[in-house]
Amino acid sequence: MGRRNSCTIYVGNLPGDIREREVEDLFYKYGRIVDIDLKIPPRPPGYAFVEFEDPRDADDAIYGRDGYDFDGYRLRVELAHGGRAQSYSYDRPSSFSNGRRGGVSRRSEFRVMVDGLPSSASWQDLKDHMRRAGDVCFSDVYREGGATVGVVDYTNYDDMKYAIRKLDDTEFRNAFSRAYIRVRQYDARSRSRSRSLSYSRSRSYSRSVSRSPLPVDERGWH
């Protein structure tokens, strides 16, 4: 019992609309999580108990997240004391996962584009790979011009820049395939031009191509 308490942390002052997956995003990097028990009372703030496999990971999480500003809420993180209500399994399927963003609804301005993904890549695969560089708050994968492209948002500028340095030209793997990917900072203007070219089938498509040549893989899309 004592060991379980030493592995469990209390996380207070959570937003009233936070989801379990977002709690995971806050703490996954400190160690293996065994269980999450999220409590959202009728009136915020919410709170959660997060149980780690190793008590040292719980200590690291307290050190790293106590006082952390999450969406305007200053988190209170400390070692849990006493008992707690029976919680559900951390590994159970999540009812709010939408198949595109893993239930994480928050976006940020700290965004990178990921090119070169295999067609079998999912948002989960991409998120797992990009987590190596920092806190991911959003991930998505879509088809563009015959290629598979990813978008990843980080919670802060430093993690975004580190992702570009650390993960550019690295090998991406999932259960079905592997490929070397390119990671760069998101440019909304260039992406909007590229996507408008990819999806247009009118004569304006030809005029747009003459002004802004596309890579071979996008020109070959029908």
Backbone as a ProteinNet text record, in pm:
[ID]
protein_1_A
[PRIMARY]
MGRRNSCTIYVGNLPGDIREREVEDLFYKYGRIVDIDLKIPPRPPGYAFVEFEDPRDADDAIYGRDGYDFDGYRLRVELAHGGRAQSYSYDRPSSFSNGRRGGVSRRSEFRVMVDGLPSSASWQDLKDHMRRAGDVCFSDVYREGGATVGVVDYTNYDDMKYAIRKLDDTEFRNAFSRAYIRVRQYDARSRSRSRSLSYSRSRSYSRSVSRSPLPVDERGWH
[TERTIARY]
83.1	0	86.2	192.4	280.7	348.7	391.3	458.4	363.6	236.9	142.7	122.1	111.7	95.1	216	336.2	456.7	471.3	393.5	396.5	284.4	196.5	77.6	86.9	57.7	60.5	-79.7	-101.3	-226	-201.8	-291.3	-280.8	-405.2	-388.4	-501.6	-505.1	-618.9	-643.8	-642.4	-709.5	-720.2	-841.8	-834.6	-951.5	-1071	-1189.6	-1309.6	-1337.2	-1275.4	-1299.5	-1182.9	-1090.1	-973.3	-1015	-940.4	-968.5	-851.4	-880.2	-778.9	-653.5	-674.6	-561.2	-471	-529.9	-450	-370.2	-426.4	-350.5	-230.9	-255.2	-145.3	-36	-76.5	21.8	108.1	51.7	127.1	234.8	211.7	298.7	369	338	393.5	546	608.2	753.1	831.2	761.5	833.6	848.4	773.1	785.3	657.9	661.6	546.3	430.7	314.8	193.7	112	71.8	-7.4	-156.5	-194	-336	-358.6	-470.1	-512.5	-655.9	-681.6	-815.5	-851.6	-927.1	-961	-1096.5	-1102.9	-1225.8	-1263.1	-1379.8	-1429.7	-1558.5	-1551	-1671.2	-1764.2	-1887.4	-1981.4	-1927.2	-1848.4	-1787.4	-1636.7	-1567.5	-1421.7	-1356.3	-1227.7	-1137.3	-1150.4	-1096.7	-1091.6	-960.8	-950	-825.8	-810.4	-690.1	-663.5	-559.3	-563.3	-457	-387.3	-256.4	-177.4	-80.4	-90.5	-3.6	105.5	230.6	345.1	390.5	466	520.7	635.2	710.5	828.5	811.1	835.3	819.6	913.4	1026.7	1118.5	1058.4	978.2	910	806.1	738.7	640.9	710	826.6	903.1	941.5	985.3	1023.5	903.7	787.4	666.8	626.9	640.7	610	704.5	830.5	931	906.9	868.1	854.9	723.5	616.3	483.6	417.1	468.7	407.6	427.5	317.7	324.7	322.7	311	310.3	182	195	79.1	19.7	-99.1	-166.9	-294.1	-291.4	-409.1	-464	-373.4	-413	-438	-425.9	-443.4	-306	-276.2	-149.3	-166.2	-102.1	-123.7	-61.5	-129	-75.6	-49.3	75.9	113.7	192.2	147.6	213.9	188.3	260.7	242.2	104.2	31.3	-102.5	-91.8	-184	-185.8	-317.3	-311.3	-431.9	-485.2	-607.9	-668.3	-730.8	-782.3	-851.8	-956.6	-1047.4	-1156.8	-1103.4	-1176.9	-1136.5	-1137.9	-1033.2	-1020.6	-1025.3	-1040.3	-1049.1	-909.9	-902.8	-774.3	-725.7	-599.2	-540.6	-541.1	-533	-519.1	-653.7	-764.3	-892.3	-912.8	-992.8	-1018.4	-1082.1	-1042.3	-1091.9	-1213.4	-1322.2	-1445.6	-1438.6	-1342.1	-1337.9	-1231.4	-1164.2	-1067.4	-1141.5	-1105.4	-1180.4	-1109.4	-997	-928.9	-838.7	-838.5	-754.4	-660.5	-710	-627.5	-613.1	-664.1	-651	-725.5	-827.7	-905.8	-844.6	-728.6	-665.3	-717.3	-791.2	-860.4	-782.8	-679.1	-610	-508.9	-508.8	-409.8	-313.4	-201.2	-105.5	-42.6	30.3	100.2	234.9	276.9	409.1	395.5	388.1	344.5	454	464.2	557.7	482.1	538	488.5	581.8	524.7	603.2	572.8	673.4	659.4	731.6	691.5	757.9	701.5	586.1	525.8	475.1	482.6	423.7	271.8	206.9	61	-11.6	55.4	-6.7	1.1	67.8	86.7	-46.9	-66	-184.7	-143.2	-243.1	-209.5	-144.7	-184.9	-121.9	25.8	56.4	196	278.4	222.9	295.8	318.9	215.9	227.5	334.6	335.2	434.9	576.7	595.3	728.5	770	680.6	714.7	725.2	670.7	682.9	828	913.9	1054.3	1117.3	1056.5	1113.6	1045.3	928.4	862	713.4	642.5	499.8	415.4	349.6	262.5	119.4	54.1	-85.3	-182.7	-130.8	-218.4	-137.7	-201.2	-138.2	-247	-213.3	-308.6	-230.7	-291.9	-232.9	-337.5	-298	-392	-318.7	-397.9	-342.6	-340.2	-228.8	-217.9	-134.4	-195.6	-123.1	-62	-127.3	-75.4	24.3	56.7	151.8	79.1	142	88.3	164.3	91.8	150.3	100.1	185.8	147.5	158.2	74.8	80.2	89.7	185.2	204.4	218.8	140.1	150.6	217.5	313.3	376.7	322.9	339.4	286.3	374.9	497	585.9	686.7	746.2	838.2	963.1	1020.3	1145.5	1129.5	1018.1	995.1	979.4	912.5	896.3	1031.8	1116.9	1248.3	1335.1	1323.5	1400.4	1353.6	1224.4	1171.3	1229.4	1242.1	1297.8	1443.5	1518.8	1660.5	1676.3	1599.2	1619.1	1554.2	1437.2	1358.1	1358.2	1414.1	1423.7	1517.9	1476.7	1556	1581.2	1480	1488	1396.2	1418.7	1338.5	1209.2	1099	966	924.1	872.6	830	691.8	616	495.4	489.5	377.3	369.4	376.9	357.7	345.5	461.7	523.6	625.5	718.5	817.4	912.3	955	993.4	1034.2	1110.5	1196.3	1266.4	1180.1	1161.5	1070.5	1147	1082.7	1136.5	1043.6	1103.4	1027.9	1069.8	971.9	1003.7	892.3	922.9	823.8	709.1	589.3	469.1	462.6	434.9	416.2	275	184.3	43.3	23.1	100.2	81.4	120.6	235.1	279.2	189.4	139.5	53.3	-80.5	-134.3	-263.6	-250.5	-138	-117	-105.5	-30.3	-7.7	-137.7	-219.2	-342.4	-442.8	-446.6	-539.6	-500	-370.9	-326	-361.8	-346.2	-368.7	-513.6	-606.5	-745.7	-820.5	-756.7	-824	-812.6	-924.5	-923.7	-960.9	-972.6	-1015.5	-895.6	-922.8	-814.7	-724.4	-780.4	-697.5	-584	-604.1	-497.7	-373	-390.6	-276.6	-208.2	-289.3	-230.1	-152.6	-207.5	-138.2	-6.6	-6.6	115.6	224.4	187.8	289	352.7	275.8	331.9	415.9	373.9	441.8	458.3	571	590.2	578.2	516.7	499.5	602.1	629.4	713.2	649.8	729.5	682.1	564.9	567.5	462.7	327.9	326.3	200.6	154.1	245.9	205	143.4	185.9	137.3	4	-56.4	-184.1	-299.5	-396	-515.7	-637.2
-119.8	0	124.3	120.2	234.9	263	154.8	175	235.8	190.6	245.6	394.5	433.7	575.4	655.2	597.5	670.2	681.5	602	607.6	693.8	741.7	813	961	1044.5	1188.2	1246	1354.8	1430.5	1550	1572.2	1684.2	1770.2	1890.4	1976.6	2098.8	2166.8	2289.2	2264.7	2158	2125.6	2195.9	2230.1	2289.7	2195	2251.2	2169.5	2087	2122.8	2047.8	1958.3	1935.3	1852.8	1707.2	1635.8	1495.2	1409.5	1280.9	1188.8	1187.9	1194.9	1191.8	1313.7	1425.5	1545.3	1534.8	1466.8	1440.4	1351.6	1252.2	1165.3	1246.9	1339.5	1422	1503.6	1542.7	1622.1	1541.4	1409.4	1331.3	1212.5	1179.5	1056.4	1054.8	1172.8	1174.8	1146.1	1144.5	1120.6	972.5	887.8	744.2	670.1	538.8	454.3	480.5	516.2	543	414.7	381	260.4	291.4	407.6	436.7	587.3	633	772.3	774	851	864.8	1013.2	1052.7	1193.1	1224.4	1332.2	1373.1	1514.3	1526.9	1658.1	1685.4	1765.8	1797.2	1890.3	1907.1	1997.1	2138.4	2181.8	2314.3	2297.8	2352.1	2337.9	2410.6	2382.1	2304.3	2153.7	2080.2	1935.8	1891.5	1761.9	1707.2	1563.2	1509.3	1372.8	1307.4	1175.8	1095.5	1020.8	1031.2	963.5	868.9	741.3	641.3	598.6	609.9	566.4	428.3	362.4	231.3	244.5	354.8	375.6	502.3	496.5	616.3	729.3	696.3	802.4	883.7	817.5	889.6	984.7	940.6	1028	1152.4	1134.3	1249.1	1344.3	1288.1	1372.1	1450.2	1386.3	1451.9	1568.8	1549.1	1657.4	1774.6	1743.4	1848.4	1923.3	1849.4	1910	1981.2	1940.5	1993.2	2076.4	2073.5	2156.8	2304.3	2378.1	2518.9	2542.4	2436.3	2447.6	2516	2605.9	2676.3	2594.4	2540.1	2460.5	2532.3	2590.7	2658.3	2763	2834.3	2939.5	2892.7	2763.2	2707.4	2669.6	2718.1	2685	2554.6	2449	2316.8	2302.5	2226.9	2188.6	2038.8	2000.2	1858.8	1818.7	1714.7	1667.9	1519.2	1458.9	1317	1296.9	1196.5	1168.4	1109.5	1148.4	1098.4	1026.6	916.6	843.7	762.6	714.6	631.3	715.9	649	717.2	624.2	680.1	600.4	500.1	390.9	291	355	333	397.7	294.3	346.6	258	227.1	128	89.7	196.8	228.2	330.5	288.6	159	109.7	84	116.2	88.3	178.6	135.6	221.5	352.2	458.5	590.4	628.6	665.3	695.1	826.1	913.7	1042.4	1049	940.4	942.1	948.2	1042.4	1060.4	1005.4	937.4	875.2	970.3	1100	1196.1	1267.4	1299.8	1376.5	1309.2	1189.7	1120	1187.3	1267.1	1330	1458.7	1496.3	1618.8	1735	1824.4	1928.3	2058.7	2075.8	2203	2214.1	2329	2358.9	2463.2	2479.9	2582.8	2641.7	2748.5	2811.7	2745.6	2653.6	2591.3	2462.6	2479.6	2372.5	2333.9	2204.9	2155.6	2072.9	2068.6	1982.2	1862.8	1747.9	1624.9	1565.3	1556.5	1499.8	1365.5	1284.5	1156.6	1041.5	1060.5	953.6	840.7	716.4	607.3	618.8	561.6	573.2	506.6	416.5	346.9	425.8	540.4	618.4	671.4	663.4	718.6	833.1	907.5	1015.4	961.4	839.7	781	754	694.3	665.1	793	895	1020.8	1083.6	1083.7	1142.8	1070.5	938.1	861.7	896.3	913.6	945.8	1086.8	1181.7	1321.5	1354.5	1269.1	1287.9	1285.7	1228.5	1219.5	1356.4	1456.9	1591.8	1680	1640.8	1726.1	1699.5	1796.2	1783.2	1810.5	1706	1718.9	1741.2	1845.8	1871.1	1842.7	1816.3	1788.4	1714.5	1617	1552.7	1512	1516.6	1479.5	1430.9	1341	1287.4	1295.1	1340.8	1349.6	1326.4	1304.5	1283.7	1415.7	1441.9	1564	1535.3	1551.5	1532.6	1395.1	1292.7	1156.9	1121.5	1216.4	1192.4	1192.8	1135	1137.1	1242.1	1337	1452.6	1458.2	1501.8	1514.2	1656.9	1690	1818.1	1787.6	1851.8	1829	1963	1982.5	2101.8	2066.3	2149	2135.2	2241.4	2217.3	2311.9	2434	2429.3	2544.3	2553.8	2671.2	2702	2614.5	2595.9	2519.9	2376.6	2313.3	2176	2170.6	2270.8	2274.7	2283.7	2373.7	2390.4	2265.9	2204.7	2083.4	1969.1	1962.9	1858.6	1872.5	1996.2	2018.3	1972.8	2002.1	1961.4	1811.1	1755.2	1616.4	1514.8	1547.7	1447.6	1462.5	1572	1585.1	1478.7	1411.7	1307.6	1189.1	1154.1	1035.2	926.8	804.8	693	681.4	689.7	672.3	527.1	464.5	325.5	308.4	217.9	167	16.7	-44.2	-190.3	-239.4	-148.9	-191.9	-147.4	-36.6	16.6	111.5	157.8	254.3	348.4	469.2	568.1	680	746.7	863.4	987.4	1065.5	1179.8	1310.8	1416	1551.3	1633.4	1709.2	1790.1	1935.2	2023.1	2164.9	2247.9	2372.2	2458.9	2484.2	2485.5	2504.3	2646.1	2657.5	2787	2788.4	2860.1	2857.2	2907.1	3006.6	3061.1	2961.3	2896.4	2801.1	2678.5	2635.6	2518	2546.6	2667.2	2698.2	2702.4	2753.9	2753.7	2612	2529.8	2393.1	2314.1	2328.6	2251.4	2298.3	2428.8	2477	2424.4	2408.7	2353.5	2206.5	2134.1	1991	1956.5	2037.4	2000.7	2064.9	2155.8	2220.5	2134.5	2121.7	2044.4	2132.1	2262.8	2352.5	2407.8	2497.1	2557.7	2642.6	2691.7	2770.7	2686.9	2554.2	2464.7	2479.1	2482.1	2495.1	2630.4	2735.9	2868.2	2875.7	2810.9	2813	2738.2	2626.5	2547.8	2627.5	2705	2780.4	2887.4	2938	3039.3	2977.6	2860	2800	2651.2	2609.5	2466.2	2380.8	2264.8	2171.7	2060.1	1993.8	1873.9	1767.9	1674.4	1573.2	1495.9	1462.3	1378.2	1449.6	1583.6	1655.4	1678.5	1701.5	1721	1593.2	1478.6	1353.1	1311.6	1392.4	1355	1383.7	1295	1314.8	1307
0	0	0	83.5	91.2	-40.8	-109.6	-237.7	-339.5	-339.3	-435.3	-410.9	-284.7	-254.4	-299.2	-285.7	-324.3	-475.1	-549.3	-696.2	-753.4	-667.4	-712.5	-677.8	-775.7	-752.9	-764.9	-694.3	-703.1	-793.6	-889.8	-982.2	-965.1	-911.3	-883.9	-973.6	-970.9	-1046.1	-1196.8	-1238.3	-1380.7	-1442.6	-1571.5	-1638.7	-1635	-1633.3	-1624.9	-1748.8	-1861.4	-1985.1	-2023.3	-1931.9	-1963.4	-1980.7	-2062.7	-2086.7	-2040.9	-2025.4	-1973.4	-2060.7	-2192.6	-2284.4	-2263.6	-2226.8	-2203.6	-2074.2	-1974.4	-1852.3	-1884.7	-1969.1	-2013.7	-2081.7	-2168.1	-2239.9	-2145.2	-2032.5	-1934.9	-1864	-1848.3	-1760	-1823.7	-1950.9	-2009	-2009	-2024.9	-2044.4	-1916.5	-1803.1	-1677	-1644.4	-1713.5	-1687.6	-1724	-1706.4	-1742.7	-1649.7	-1705.2	-1627.5	-1617.6	-1495.8	-1471.9	-1474.1	-1420.5	-1403.7	-1395	-1449.9	-1438	-1387.3	-1283	-1227	-1232	-1333.5	-1355.6	-1293.5	-1217.2	-1149.8	-1194.8	-1252.9	-1294.8	-1216.3	-1111.6	-1032.9	-1110.5	-1062.6	-1131.6	-1147.9	-1050.3	-1059.9	-1060.4	-1161.6	-1167.9	-1050.8	-1025.1	-1110.8	-1089.7	-1186	-1174.3	-1111.2	-1087.5	-1032.7	-1079.7	-1061.9	-1107.2	-1018.2	-1015.3	-954.1	-1067.6	-1070.9	-1173.8	-1103.7	-1137.6	-1075.8	-1173	-1128.4	-1207.3	-1161.4	-1246	-1210.8	-1111.3	-1121.5	-1038.8	-955.8	-823.5	-739.7	-778.9	-838.6	-882.3	-996	-1080.6	-1187.7	-1130.1	-1024	-958.7	-903.4	-843.1	-792	-904	-1017.6	-1132.2	-1185	-1186.9	-1236.3	-1146.1	-1016.2	-922.3	-944.4	-957	-977.6	-1108.5	-1213.9	-1345.5	-1370.6	-1299.7	-1332.5	-1222.3	-1100.7	-996.8	-1032.1	-1040	-1077	-1227	-1305	-1451.3	-1497.8	-1593.8	-1649.3	-1763	-1741.4	-1843.5	-1884.3	-2003	-2056.6	-1959.7	-1892.3	-1799.8	-1658.1	-1632.2	-1498.2	-1441.7	-1324.3	-1260	-1182.9	-1229.6	-1173	-1034.4	-951.6	-820.9	-825.4	-814.7	-826.3	-702	-636.3	-514.3	-496.8	-404.6	-376.9	-316.1	-365.9	-314.2	-173.8	-87	51.4	77	149.3	183	67	80.3	-23.2	-132.6	-232.1	-339.9	-396.8	-467.8	-522.5	-623.3	-638.7	-737.6	-876	-950.1	-1080.8	-1191.5	-1311	-1425.5	-1480.1	-1566.7	-1624.6	-1720.5	-1711.9	-1798.8	-1945.2	-1970.4	-2106.6	-2175.5	-2109.1	-2172.6	-2294.2	-2391.9	-2507.2	-2463.3	-2525.9	-2487	-2570.2	-2502.5	-2573.1	-2649	-2612.2	-2678.8	-2786.2	-2815.2	-2923.7	-3056.2	-3139.2	-3262.5	-3384.3	-3365.4	-3477.1	-3552.8	-3515	-3584.1	-3487.7	-3369.6	-3278	-3142.8	-3128.1	-3001.6	-2889.4	-2920	-2816.2	-2764.3	-2811	-2763.8	-2847.1	-2784.4	-2859.5	-2868	-2787.3	-2785.3	-2898.5	-2964.6	-3065.9	-3011.3	-3079.9	-3040.4	-3165.4	-3147.8	-3259.2	-3285	-3199.6	-3211.1	-3292.9	-3423.9	-3513.6	-3612.2	-3638.5	-3739.4	-3842.4	-3963.3	-4069.8	-4080.7	-4108.3	-4123	-4260	-4345	-4478.1	-4485.8	-4583.6	-4605.4	-4525.1	-4463.1	-4383.7	-4474	-4428.2	-4506.7	-4504.6	-4603.7	-4614.1	-4497.3	-4427.9	-4315.3	-4185.2	-4185.9	-4062.7	-4010.8	-3881.6	-3816.8	-3725.3	-3675.8	-3582	-3455.5	-3412	-3293.4	-3317	-3435.2	-3468.7	-3471.3	-3535.1	-3546.9	-3410.2	-3329.2	-3194.8	-3113.1	-3119.3	-3043.6	-3088.7	-3218.3	-3269.8	-3228.9	-3241	-3216	-3068.1	-2982.6	-2837.7	-2789.9	-2869.2	-2828.6	-2809.6	-2869.1	-2862.8	-2758.5	-2708.2	-2610.3	-2599.6	-2543.8	-2514.7	-2639	-2689.6	-2805.8	-2758	-2807.1	-2769.2	-2883	-3004	-3118	-3223.7	-3289.5	-3404.8	-3503.1	-3629.7	-3734.2	-3855.7	-3931.3	-4053.4	-4163.7	-4281.5	-4392.1	-4524	-4627.8	-4761.7	-4836.1	-4903	-4982.8	-5107.1	-5223.1	-5348.4	-5363.2	-5312.2	-5322.2	-5214.5	-5126.9	-5018.5	-4884.4	-4784.2	-4648	-4567.7	-4512.8	-4445.6	-4301.7	-4210.9	-4070.9	-4020.9	-3924.6	-3854.6	-3705.4	-3638.6	-3495.1	-3424.5	-3317.2	-3235.1	-3102.5	-3062.8	-2931.4	-2836.3	-2707.6	-2609.7	-2592.4	-2643.6	-2624.8	-2739.7	-2750.3	-2859.6	-2855.1	-2736.7	-2724.4	-2774.3	-2739.5	-2785	-2936.6	-2992.6	-3137.6	-3206.9	-3160.9	-3222.7	-3202.6	-3087.2	-3060	-3150.8	-3177.4	-3266.6	-3406.2	-3453.4	-3586.5	-3591.7	-3485.8	-3481	-3460.6	-3369.9	-3328.5	-3421.9	-3476.3	-3547.9	-3699.4	-3751.2	-3896.3	-3951.6	-4058.8	-4123.3	-4030	-3950.4	-3865.8	-3921.6	-3877	-3926.1	-3846	-3915.6	-3857.5	-3878	-3772.8	-3782.4	-3723.4	-3782.5	-3717	-3742	-3713.7	-3725.2	-3868.8	-3965.3	-4103.8	-4192.9	-4161.4	-4251.5	-4177.8	-4251.4	-4197.4	-4309.6	-4271.6	-4371	-4300.6	-4376.3	-4322.5	-4348.5	-4244.3	-4252.6	-4246.1	-4295	-4284.4	-4195.8	-4106.9	-4010.5	-4027	-4041.7	-4054.1	-3990	-3962.8	-3900.5	-3997.4	-3944.5	-4025.3	-4080	-4208.7	-4273.6	-4330.1	-4265.3	-4304.1	-4446.6	-4488.3	-4622.4	-4730.1	-4712.2	-4814.2	-4816.6	-4699	-4696.3	-4762	-4740.2	-4802.3	-4954.2	-5003.5	-5148.1	-5200.9	-5128.9	-5173.7	-5176.7	-5071.1	-5064.5	-5168.8	-5196.5	-5298.3	-5435.6	-5459.1	-5586.3	-5596.3	-5486.9	-5489.6	-5516	-5461.9	-5471.3	-5587.7	-5659.2	-5770.5	-5895.9	-5969.6	-6094.7	-6214.3	-6192.5	-6299.1	-6374.6	-6472.3	-6548.4	-6459.6	-6348.2	-6256.9	-6200	-6197.6	-6150.9	-6236.9	-6369.6	-6459.6	-6443.4	-6427.9	-6409.9	-6279.7	-6172.2	-6043.9	-6051.2	-6120.4	-6131.9	-6201.9	-6303.5	-6376.4	-6288.1	-6191.2	-6102.5	-5992.5	-5944.4	-5829.7	-5854.5	-5913.3	-5945.4	-5820.8	-5838.1	-5728.9	-5737.6	-5624.6	-5629.5	-5718.4	-5762.8	-5857	-5801.6	-5669.7	-5615.3	-5615.9	-5605.2	-5608.5	-5751.1	-5844.9	-5984.2	-6040.7	-5990.5	-6043.9	-5988.1	-5896.7	-5836	-5930.6	-5934.9	-6017.9	-5928.6
[MASK]
++++++++++++++++++++++++++++++++++++++++++++++++++++++++++++++++++++++++++++++++++++++++++++++++++++++++++++++++++++++++++++++++++++++++++++++++++++++++++++++++++++++++++++++++++++++++++++++++++++++++++++++++++++++++++++++

